[in-house]
Amino acid sequence: MSLFADFRRRFDLRPSKSLNLAGSPARIRSEASSARSGEQPCGWRESHGTAGTDHSAYLAIAEALQDGADVVPASDEVGRRLAADGVSLVEALDGLSALYRSIAGGEPAFAAVRALSSSWAEASLVYLHSLSCEDPLTGLSSLAHLRSRLGELYREAEFRGTSVPQTHALVVVEPLTAPGTTPFDRELRLVDVAECLRIVFCGGDVLGRVGSRRAAALVGREPNLPEQVATVRALITQWRLDTDVPQLARIWIEGLPANEEMAGRVLDELARP
């Protein structure tokens, strides 16, 4: 089965509560007088004839435009907020276009569109990955599942009188991508990383996704662990046979702390962008 076919098959099982990734056509209203007077830009989404989410997040972009400031940070913030509110990408871009026309008298700057779209996509992917114990594209366990398995290890160690830091560790992989790499291209890199991890850690080890950019394997501290890590690095570097450019990645062994609470903090830190 091809990657695309598998991707389609996995996403046929859609959750009952979604981020409205496809979305319905937007109904956006922007009033130039409101923007000039300092009020929040008007915009809403209607569903079945009723009022939807108020796009108050656009205020950050409006202020940046009126102050002549860089719109990229504000657009990044808006994209994440709209994705979290369940607004589709089409609706988000319609609102951005309406805002620009009301304030700047033209279409949105490319930098603003790119920043909003990228942050919306990343926030949407994070949401999708939290819906199941398995990431739908890479097949890696979710962060919640990895956290749960760590908790089981700590409770078992307490019962047996052993030490998790001495028996287990995390092998963390972070693909290095060029500036401007799209979220989808980063997803494809993680698909490659997942395959390489499965080849090397093919036993009962938990292979999980940590945030939007990293993967991790919860493994036993066996004597050959350094050799396994070296094998993972070699596989990832030469995995793409259709290019002579090495596929670079940061790979390291992350030691586990003394208790479950601190281990959760380690995962939270690794999950940061």
PDB file of C-alpha atoms in Angstrom:
ATOM      1  CA  MET A   1       0.000   0.000   0.000  1.00  0.00           C
ATOM      2  CA  SER A   2       1.406   3.410  -0.930  1.00  0.00           C
ATOM      3  CA  LEU A   3       2.017   6.110   1.676  1.00  0.00           C
ATOM      4  CA  PHE A   4      -0.773   8.237   0.222  1.00  0.00           C
ATOM      5  CA  ALA A   5      -3.235   5.349   0.231  1.00  0.00           C
ATOM      6  CA  ASP A   6      -2.354   4.497   3.818  1.00  0.00           C
ATOM      7  CA  PHE A   7      -2.742   8.148   4.771  1.00  0.00           C
ATOM      8  CA  ARG A   8      -6.230   8.199   3.241  1.00  0.00           C
ATOM      9  CA  ARG A   9      -7.183   4.942   4.947  1.00  0.00           C
ATOM     10  CA  ARG A  10      -6.077   6.142   8.378  1.00  0.00           C
ATOM     11  CA  PHE A  11      -7.939   9.430   8.143  1.00  0.00           C
ATOM     12  CA  ASP A  12     -11.191   7.769   7.077  1.00  0.00           C
ATOM     13  CA  LEU A  13     -11.678   7.071  10.797  1.00  0.00           C
ATOM     14  CA  ARG A  14     -12.515  10.611  11.783  1.00  0.00           C
ATOM     15  CA  PRO A  15     -13.254  11.679  15.378  1.00  0.00           C
ATOM     16  CA  SER A  16     -16.656  12.863  16.416  1.00  0.00           C
ATOM     17  CA  LYS A  17     -15.152  16.145  17.553  1.00  0.00           C
ATOM     18  CA  SER A  18     -12.830  17.615  14.982  1.00  0.00           C
ATOM     19  CA  LEU A  19     -10.969  20.775  14.212  1.00  0.00           C
ATOM     20  CA  ASN A  20     -13.162  21.414  11.140  1.00  0.00           C
ATOM     21  CA  LEU A  21     -10.139  20.860   8.907  1.00  0.00           C
ATOM     22  CA  ALA A  22     -12.197  21.026   5.754  1.00  0.00           C
ATOM     23  CA  GLY A  23     -14.604  23.623   7.032  1.00  0.00           C
ATOM     24  CA  SER A  24     -17.622  25.274   5.464  1.00  0.00           C
ATOM     25  CA  PRO A  25     -17.386  28.421   3.342  1.00  0.00           C
ATOM     26  CA  ALA A  26     -16.671  31.392   5.549  1.00  0.00           C
ATOM     27  CA  ARG A  27     -18.964  34.294   6.112  1.00  0.00           C
ATOM     28  CA  ILE A  28     -16.664  37.152   7.044  1.00  0.00           C
ATOM     29  CA  ARG A  29     -17.612  40.746   7.746  1.00  0.00           C
ATOM     30  CA  SER A  30     -15.002  43.495   8.142  1.00  0.00           C
ATOM     31  CA  GLU A  31     -15.861  47.125   8.662  1.00  0.00           C
ATOM     32  CA  ALA A  32     -13.219  49.702   7.855  1.00  0.00           C
ATOM     33  CA  SER A  33     -14.756  52.222  10.225  1.00  0.00           C
ATOM     34  CA  SER A  34     -14.429  49.830  13.166  1.00  0.00           C
ATOM     35  CA  ALA A  35     -10.766  49.122  12.408  1.00  0.00           C
ATOM     36  CA  ARG A  36      -9.913  52.825  12.067  1.00  0.00           C
ATOM     37  CA  SER A  37     -11.623  53.661  15.340  1.00  0.00           C
ATOM     38  CA  GLY A  38      -9.590  51.085  17.227  1.00  0.00           C
ATOM     39  CA  GLU A  39     -12.365  48.523  17.692  1.00  0.00           C
ATOM     40  CA  GLN A  40     -11.772  44.831  17.191  1.00  0.00           C
ATOM     41  CA  PRO A  41     -12.139  43.729  13.549  1.00  0.00           C
ATOM     42  CA  CYS A  42     -15.531  42.132  12.958  1.00  0.00           C
ATOM     43  CA  GLY A  43     -15.676  38.592  11.703  1.00  0.00           C
ATOM     44  CA  TRP A  44     -17.692  35.527  12.463  1.00  0.00           C
ATOM     45  CA  ARG A  45     -18.406  32.064  11.198  1.00  0.00           C
ATOM     46  CA  GLU A  46     -21.968  30.850  10.823  1.00  0.00           C
ATOM     47  CA  SER A  47     -23.084  27.242  11.059  1.00  0.00           C
ATOM     48  CA  HIS A  48     -26.633  26.225  10.116  1.00  0.00           C
ATOM     49  CA  GLY A  49     -27.773  29.828  10.419  1.00  0.00           C
ATOM     50  CA  THR A  50     -26.418  30.520  13.894  1.00  0.00           C
ATOM     51  CA  ALA A  51     -23.541  32.746  14.923  1.00  0.00           C
ATOM     52  CA  GLY A  52     -20.194  31.002  15.329  1.00  0.00           C
ATOM     53  CA  THR A  53     -16.794  31.889  16.712  1.00  0.00           C
ATOM     54  CA  ASP A  54     -15.886  35.577  16.956  1.00  0.00           C
ATOM     55  CA  HIS A  55     -12.502  36.085  15.311  1.00  0.00           C
ATOM     56  CA  SER A  56     -11.164  38.433  17.964  1.00  0.00           C
ATOM     57  CA  ALA A  57      -7.715  36.884  17.429  1.00  0.00           C
ATOM     58  CA  TYR A  58      -7.322  39.111  14.360  1.00  0.00           C
ATOM     59  CA  LEU A  59      -6.857  42.090  16.674  1.00  0.00           C
ATOM     60  CA  ALA A  60      -3.129  41.289  16.965  1.00  0.00           C
ATOM     61  CA  ILE A  61      -2.679  41.600  13.197  1.00  0.00           C
ATOM     62  CA  ALA A  62      -4.816  44.743  13.068  1.00  0.00           C
ATOM     63  CA  GLU A  63      -2.626  46.415  15.676  1.00  0.00           C
ATOM     64  CA  ALA A  64       0.550  45.392  13.838  1.00  0.00           C
ATOM     65  CA  LEU A  65      -0.776  46.851  10.573  1.00  0.00           C
ATOM     66  CA  GLN A  66      -1.861  50.101  12.190  1.00  0.00           C
ATOM     67  CA  ASP A  67       1.490  50.465  13.988  1.00  0.00           C
ATOM     68  CA  GLY A  68       3.553  49.573  10.921  1.00  0.00           C
ATOM     69  CA  ALA A  69       5.073  46.625  12.816  1.00  0.00           C
ATOM     70  CA  ASP A  70       6.089  43.164  11.610  1.00  0.00           C
ATOM     71  CA  VAL A  71       2.913  41.158  10.953  1.00  0.00           C
ATOM     72  CA  VAL A  72       4.599  37.725  11.046  1.00  0.00           C
ATOM     73  CA  PRO A  73       4.556  37.179  14.860  1.00  0.00           C
ATOM     74  CA  ALA A  74       0.942  38.338  15.047  1.00  0.00           C
ATOM     75  CA  SER A  75      -0.080  36.127  12.107  1.00  0.00           C
ATOM     76  CA  ASP A  76       1.608  33.148  13.743  1.00  0.00           C
ATOM     77  CA  GLU A  77      -0.354  33.772  16.938  1.00  0.00           C
ATOM     78  CA  VAL A  78      -3.624  34.157  15.021  1.00  0.00           C
ATOM     79  CA  GLY A  79      -3.135  30.894  13.109  1.00  0.00           C
ATOM     80  CA  ARG A  80      -2.677  28.893  16.303  1.00  0.00           C
ATOM     81  CA  ARG A  81      -5.643  30.504  18.022  1.00  0.00           C
ATOM     82  CA  LEU A  82      -8.015  29.985  15.093  1.00  0.00           C
ATOM     83  CA  ALA A  83      -6.981  26.331  14.752  1.00  0.00           C
ATOM     84  CA  ALA A  84      -7.628  25.809  18.469  1.00  0.00           C
ATOM     85  CA  ASP A  85     -11.071  27.422  18.040  1.00  0.00           C
ATOM     86  CA  GLY A  86     -11.990  24.979  15.268  1.00  0.00           C
ATOM     87  CA  VAL A  87     -11.806  27.504  12.420  1.00  0.00           C
ATOM     88  CA  SER A  88     -10.871  25.981   9.050  1.00  0.00           C
ATOM     89  CA  LEU A  89      -7.870  27.242   7.101  1.00  0.00           C
ATOM     90  CA  VAL A  90     -10.132  28.609   4.350  1.00  0.00           C
ATOM     91  CA  GLU A  91     -12.080  30.641   6.892  1.00  0.00           C
ATOM     92  CA  ALA A  92      -8.903  31.827   8.577  1.00  0.00           C
ATOM     93  CA  LEU A  93      -7.448  33.092   5.293  1.00  0.00           C
ATOM     94  CA  ASP A  94     -10.755  34.726   4.323  1.00  0.00           C
ATOM     95  CA  GLY A  95     -10.707  36.625   7.587  1.00  0.00           C
ATOM     96  CA  LEU A  96      -7.109  37.695   7.032  1.00  0.00           C
ATOM     97  CA  SER A  97      -7.957  38.922   3.542  1.00  0.00           C
ATOM     98  CA  ALA A  98     -10.962  40.896   4.799  1.00  0.00           C
ATOM     99  CA  LEU A  99      -8.874  42.476   7.540  1.00  0.00           C
ATOM    100  CA  TYR A 100      -6.147  43.576   5.109  1.00  0.00           C
ATOM    101  CA  ARG A 101      -8.686  45.084   2.719  1.00  0.00           C
ATOM    102  CA  SER A 102     -10.290  47.090   5.515  1.00  0.00           C
ATOM    103  CA  ILE A 103      -7.032  48.448   6.915  1.00  0.00           C
ATOM    104  CA  ALA A 104      -4.407  48.357   4.149  1.00  0.00           C
ATOM    105  CA  GLY A 105      -6.722  48.508   1.143  1.00  0.00           C
ATOM    106  CA  GLY A 106      -5.256  45.412  -0.517  1.00  0.00           C
ATOM    107  CA  GLU A 107      -4.595  41.703  -0.268  1.00  0.00           C
ATOM    108  CA  PRO A 108      -2.563  40.187   2.602  1.00  0.00           C
ATOM    109  CA  ALA A 109       1.222  40.163   2.440  1.00  0.00           C
ATOM    110  CA  PHE A 110       2.732  36.792   1.543  1.00  0.00           C
ATOM    111  CA  ALA A 111       4.653  36.694   4.837  1.00  0.00           C
ATOM    112  CA  ALA A 112       1.411  37.046   6.796  1.00  0.00           C
ATOM    113  CA  VAL A 113      -0.366  34.325   4.792  1.00  0.00           C
ATOM    114  CA  ARG A 114       2.579  31.968   5.181  1.00  0.00           C
ATOM    115  CA  ALA A 115       2.924  32.538   8.930  1.00  0.00           C
ATOM    116  CA  LEU A 116      -0.798  32.075   9.585  1.00  0.00           C
ATOM    117  CA  SER A 117      -1.042  28.941   7.421  1.00  0.00           C
ATOM    118  CA  SER A 118       2.035  27.294   8.933  1.00  0.00           C
ATOM    119  CA  SER A 119       1.005  27.890  12.538  1.00  0.00           C
ATOM    120  CA  TRP A 120      -2.560  26.762  11.794  1.00  0.00           C
ATOM    121  CA  ALA A 121      -1.246  23.526  10.255  1.00  0.00           C
ATOM    122  CA  GLU A 122       1.097  22.803  13.164  1.00  0.00           C
ATOM    123  CA  ALA A 123      -1.619  23.426  15.763  1.00  0.00           C
ATOM    124  CA  SER A 124      -4.041  21.206  13.831  1.00  0.00           C
ATOM    125  CA  LEU A 125      -1.499  18.374  13.639  1.00  0.00           C
ATOM    126  CA  VAL A 126      -0.854  18.551  17.370  1.00  0.00           C
ATOM    127  CA  TYR A 127      -4.603  18.227  17.956  1.00  0.00           C
ATOM    128  CA  LEU A 128      -4.912  15.249  15.617  1.00  0.00           C
ATOM    129  CA  HIS A 129      -2.021  13.486  17.284  1.00  0.00           C
ATOM    130  CA  SER A 130      -3.714  13.781  20.670  1.00  0.00           C
ATOM    131  CA  LEU A 131      -6.855  11.967  19.511  1.00  0.00           C
ATOM    132  CA  SER A 132      -5.391   8.466  19.542  1.00  0.00           C
ATOM    133  CA  CYS A 133      -2.609   6.500  21.159  1.00  0.00           C
ATOM    134  CA  GLU A 134      -1.069   6.276  17.669  1.00  0.00           C
ATOM    135  CA  ASP A 135      -0.049   9.094  15.359  1.00  0.00           C
ATOM    136  CA  PRO A 136      -2.129   8.567  12.178  1.00  0.00           C
ATOM    137  CA  LEU A 137       0.652   9.292   9.683  1.00  0.00           C
ATOM    138  CA  THR A 138       3.888   8.023  11.230  1.00  0.00           C
ATOM    139  CA  GLY A 139       2.390   5.199  13.310  1.00  0.00           C
ATOM    140  CA  LEU A 140       4.331   6.416  16.353  1.00  0.00           C
ATOM    141  CA  SER A 141       2.670   6.336  19.763  1.00  0.00           C
ATOM    142  CA  SER A 142       1.198   9.592  20.984  1.00  0.00           C
ATOM    143  CA  LEU A 143       2.832  11.653  23.696  1.00  0.00           C
ATOM    144  CA  ALA A 144       0.011  10.667  26.072  1.00  0.00           C
ATOM    145  CA  HIS A 145       0.697   6.965  25.478  1.00  0.00           C
ATOM    146  CA  LEU A 146       4.433   7.459  25.998  1.00  0.00           C
ATOM    147  CA  ARG A 147       3.730   9.291  29.236  1.00  0.00           C
ATOM    148  CA  SER A 148       1.422   6.491  30.373  1.00  0.00           C
ATOM    149  CA  ARG A 149       4.026   3.830  29.657  1.00  0.00           C
ATOM    150  CA  LEU A 150       6.640   5.790  31.603  1.00  0.00           C
ATOM    151  CA  GLY A 151       4.266   5.933  34.548  1.00  0.00           C
ATOM    152  CA  GLU A 152       3.881   2.161  34.443  1.00  0.00           C
ATOM    153  CA  LEU A 153       7.659   1.743  34.477  1.00  0.00           C
ATOM    154  CA  TYR A 154       8.058   3.949  37.554  1.00  0.00           C
ATOM    155  CA  ARG A 155       5.298   2.155  39.447  1.00  0.00           C
ATOM    156  CA  GLU A 156       6.748  -1.228  38.549  1.00  0.00           C
ATOM    157  CA  ALA A 157      10.233  -0.092  39.615  1.00  0.00           C
ATOM    158  CA  GLU A 158       8.896   1.062  42.982  1.00  0.00           C
ATOM    159  CA  PHE A 159       7.243  -2.309  43.497  1.00  0.00           C
ATOM    160  CA  ARG A 160      10.364  -4.274  42.538  1.00  0.00           C
ATOM    161  CA  GLY A 161      12.841  -1.976  44.238  1.00  0.00           C
ATOM    162  CA  THR A 162      14.661  -1.095  41.013  1.00  0.00           C
ATOM    163  CA  SER A 163      15.597   2.248  39.414  1.00  0.00           C
ATOM    164  CA  VAL A 164      14.125   3.470  36.112  1.00  0.00           C
ATOM    165  CA  PRO A 165      17.108   5.773  35.382  1.00  0.00           C
ATOM    166  CA  GLN A 166      19.358   2.717  35.544  1.00  0.00           C
ATOM    167  CA  THR A 167      17.146   0.399  33.500  1.00  0.00           C
ATOM    168  CA  HIS A 168      15.648   2.662  30.816  1.00  0.00           C
ATOM    169  CA  ALA A 169      16.356   5.741  28.711  1.00  0.00           C
ATOM    170  CA  LEU A 170      14.927   7.746  25.830  1.00  0.00           C
ATOM    171  CA  VAL A 171      16.560   7.788  22.404  1.00  0.00           C
ATOM    172  CA  VAL A 172      15.473  11.118  20.923  1.00  0.00           C
ATOM    173  CA  VAL A 173      15.588  11.948  17.207  1.00  0.00           C
ATOM    174  CA  GLU A 174      15.081  15.456  15.815  1.00  0.00           C
ATOM    175  CA  PRO A 175      15.323  15.727  12.010  1.00  0.00           C
ATOM    176  CA  LEU A 176      17.180  18.849  10.916  1.00  0.00           C
ATOM    177  CA  THR A 177      15.313  20.694   8.177  1.00  0.00           C
ATOM    178  CA  ALA A 178      16.209  23.726   6.103  1.00  0.00           C
ATOM    179  CA  PRO A 179      14.545  27.084   6.843  1.00  0.00           C
ATOM    180  CA  GLY A 180      11.225  27.390   5.059  1.00  0.00           C
ATOM    181  CA  THR A 181      10.445  23.664   5.209  1.00  0.00           C
ATOM    182  CA  THR A 182       6.684  23.152   5.189  1.00  0.00           C
ATOM    183  CA  PRO A 183       4.887  21.285   7.985  1.00  0.00           C
ATOM    184  CA  PHE A 184       3.953  18.507   5.555  1.00  0.00           C
ATOM    185  CA  ASP A 185       7.605  18.016   4.520  1.00  0.00           C
ATOM    186  CA  ARG A 186       8.515  17.761   8.204  1.00  0.00           C
ATOM    187  CA  GLU A 187       5.828  15.105   8.571  1.00  0.00           C
ATOM    188  CA  LEU A 188       7.405  13.089   5.759  1.00  0.00           C
ATOM    189  CA  ARG A 189      10.781  13.297   7.479  1.00  0.00           C
ATOM    190  CA  LEU A 190       9.216  11.916  10.664  1.00  0.00           C
ATOM    191  CA  VAL A 191       7.733   9.056   8.645  1.00  0.00           C
ATOM    192  CA  ASP A 192      11.294   8.159   7.596  1.00  0.00           C
ATOM    193  CA  VAL A 193      12.542   8.488  11.181  1.00  0.00           C
ATOM    194  CA  ALA A 194       9.763   6.195  12.427  1.00  0.00           C
ATOM    195  CA  GLU A 195      10.725   3.503   9.921  1.00  0.00           C
ATOM    196  CA  CYS A 196      14.386   3.677  10.932  1.00  0.00           C
ATOM    197  CA  LEU A 197      13.513   3.422  14.628  1.00  0.00           C
ATOM    198  CA  ARG A 198      11.339   0.367  13.977  1.00  0.00           C
ATOM    199  CA  ILE A 199      14.195  -1.390  12.188  1.00  0.00           C
ATOM    200  CA  VAL A 200      16.593  -0.955  15.113  1.00  0.00           C
ATOM    201  CA  PHE A 201      14.200  -1.125  18.092  1.00  0.00           C
ATOM    202  CA  CYS A 202      11.971  -3.969  16.934  1.00  0.00           C
ATOM    203  CA  GLY A 203      11.222  -5.549  20.322  1.00  0.00           C
ATOM    204  CA  GLY A 204       8.845  -4.317  22.989  1.00  0.00           C
ATOM    205  CA  ASP A 205      10.223  -0.774  23.001  1.00  0.00           C
ATOM    206  CA  VAL A 206       7.722   2.098  22.827  1.00  0.00           C
ATOM    207  CA  LEU A 207       8.305   4.380  19.836  1.00  0.00           C
ATOM    208  CA  GLY A 208       6.527   7.686  20.298  1.00  0.00           C
ATOM    209  CA  ARG A 209       6.103  11.116  18.833  1.00  0.00           C
ATOM    210  CA  VAL A 210       7.218  13.991  21.057  1.00  0.00           C
ATOM    211  CA  GLY A 211       5.770  17.280  19.858  1.00  0.00           C
ATOM    212  CA  SER A 212       5.664  18.306  16.221  1.00  0.00           C
ATOM    213  CA  ARG A 213       9.370  17.856  15.447  1.00  0.00           C
ATOM    214  CA  ARG A 214      10.771  14.919  17.423  1.00  0.00           C
ATOM    215  CA  ALA A 215      10.420  11.183  17.884  1.00  0.00           C
ATOM    216  CA  ALA A 216      11.615   9.142  20.850  1.00  0.00           C
ATOM    217  CA  ALA A 217      12.125   5.481  21.693  1.00  0.00           C
ATOM    218  CA  LEU A 218      11.663   4.344  25.296  1.00  0.00           C
ATOM    219  CA  VAL A 219      14.283   1.601  25.482  1.00  0.00           C
ATOM    220  CA  GLY A 220      16.129  -0.542  27.985  1.00  0.00           C
ATOM    221  CA  ARG A 221      19.689   0.422  28.896  1.00  0.00           C
ATOM    222  CA  GLU A 222      21.293  -2.574  27.249  1.00  0.00           C
ATOM    223  CA  PRO A 223      25.091  -2.771  26.786  1.00  0.00           C
ATOM    224  CA  ASN A 224      24.683  -2.339  23.015  1.00  0.00           C
ATOM    225  CA  LEU A 225      22.541   0.813  23.260  1.00  0.00           C
ATOM    226  CA  PRO A 226      25.317   3.111  21.878  1.00  0.00           C
ATOM    227  CA  GLU A 227      25.694   0.807  18.875  1.00  0.00           C
ATOM    228  CA  GLN A 228      21.935   0.866  18.312  1.00  0.00           C
ATOM    229  CA  VAL A 229      21.929   4.659  18.370  1.00  0.00           C
ATOM    230  CA  ALA A 230      24.773   4.723  15.854  1.00  0.00           C
ATOM    231  CA  THR A 231      22.794   2.398  13.597  1.00  0.00           C
ATOM    232  CA  VAL A 232      19.740   4.657  13.789  1.00  0.00           C
ATOM    233  CA  ARG A 233      21.895   7.643  12.839  1.00  0.00           C
ATOM    234  CA  ALA A 234      23.399   5.812   9.863  1.00  0.00           C
ATOM    235  CA  LEU A 235      19.985   4.664   8.634  1.00  0.00           C
ATOM    236  CA  ILE A 236      18.427   8.116   8.859  1.00  0.00           C
ATOM    237  CA  THR A 237      21.374   9.760   7.115  1.00  0.00           C
ATOM    238  CA  GLN A 238      21.207   7.460   4.081  1.00  0.00           C
ATOM    239  CA  TRP A 239      17.495   6.569   4.118  1.00  0.00           C
ATOM    240  CA  ARG A 240      16.545   8.621   1.053  1.00  0.00           C
ATOM    241  CA  LEU A 241      18.011   6.770  -1.920  1.00  0.00           C
ATOM    242  CA  ASP A 242      16.740   9.361  -4.406  1.00  0.00           C
ATOM    243  CA  THR A 243      19.127  12.060  -3.218  1.00  0.00           C
ATOM    244  CA  ASP A 244      22.837  12.416  -2.525  1.00  0.00           C
ATOM    245  CA  VAL A 245      22.186  14.944   0.232  1.00  0.00           C
ATOM    246  CA  PRO A 246      22.537  13.380   3.726  1.00  0.00           C
ATOM    247  CA  GLN A 247      19.353  13.509   5.794  1.00  0.00           C
ATOM    248  CA  LEU A 248      20.708  15.134   8.932  1.00  0.00           C
ATOM    249  CA  ALA A 249      19.237  14.694  12.390  1.00  0.00           C
ATOM    250  CA  ARG A 250      20.108  15.258  16.025  1.00  0.00           C
ATOM    251  CA  ILE A 251      20.101  11.953  17.908  1.00  0.00           C
ATOM    252  CA  TRP A 252      20.885  11.570  21.573  1.00  0.00           C
ATOM    253  CA  ILE A 253      20.257   9.400  24.629  1.00  0.00           C
ATOM    254  CA  GLU A 254      18.105  11.257  27.155  1.00  0.00           C
ATOM    255  CA  GLY A 255      18.516   9.982  30.697  1.00  0.00           C
ATOM    256  CA  LEU A 256      15.392   9.586  32.799  1.00  0.00           C
ATOM    257  CA  PRO A 257      15.005  11.310  36.196  1.00  0.00           C
ATOM    258  CA  ALA A 258      14.369   9.721  39.575  1.00  0.00           C
ATOM    259  CA  ASN A 259      10.568   9.971  39.677  1.00  0.00           C
ATOM    260  CA  GLU A 260       7.509   9.995  37.429  1.00  0.00           C
ATOM    261  CA  GLU A 261       6.670  13.667  37.931  1.00  0.00           C
ATOM    262  CA  MET A 262      10.108  14.800  36.770  1.00  0.00           C
ATOM    263  CA  ALA A 263       9.916  12.373  33.837  1.00  0.00           C
ATOM    264  CA  GLY A 264       6.712  14.108  32.736  1.00  0.00           C
ATOM    265  CA  ARG A 265       8.530  17.417  32.790  1.00  0.00           C
ATOM    266  CA  VAL A 266      11.274  15.949  30.615  1.00  0.00           C
ATOM    267  CA  LEU A 267       8.664  14.915  28.035  1.00  0.00           C
ATOM    268  CA  ASP A 268       7.048  18.345  28.160  1.00  0.00           C
ATOM    269  CA  GLU A 269      10.425  19.974  27.513  1.00  0.00           C
ATOM    270  CA  LEU A 270      11.185  17.653  24.624  1.00  0.00           C
ATOM    271  CA  ALA A 271       7.767  18.396  23.106  1.00  0.00           C
ATOM    272  CA  ARG A 272       8.472  22.115  22.870  1.00  0.00           C
ATOM    273  CA  PRO A 273       8.984  23.382  19.282  1.00  0.00           C
TER     274      PRO A 273
END
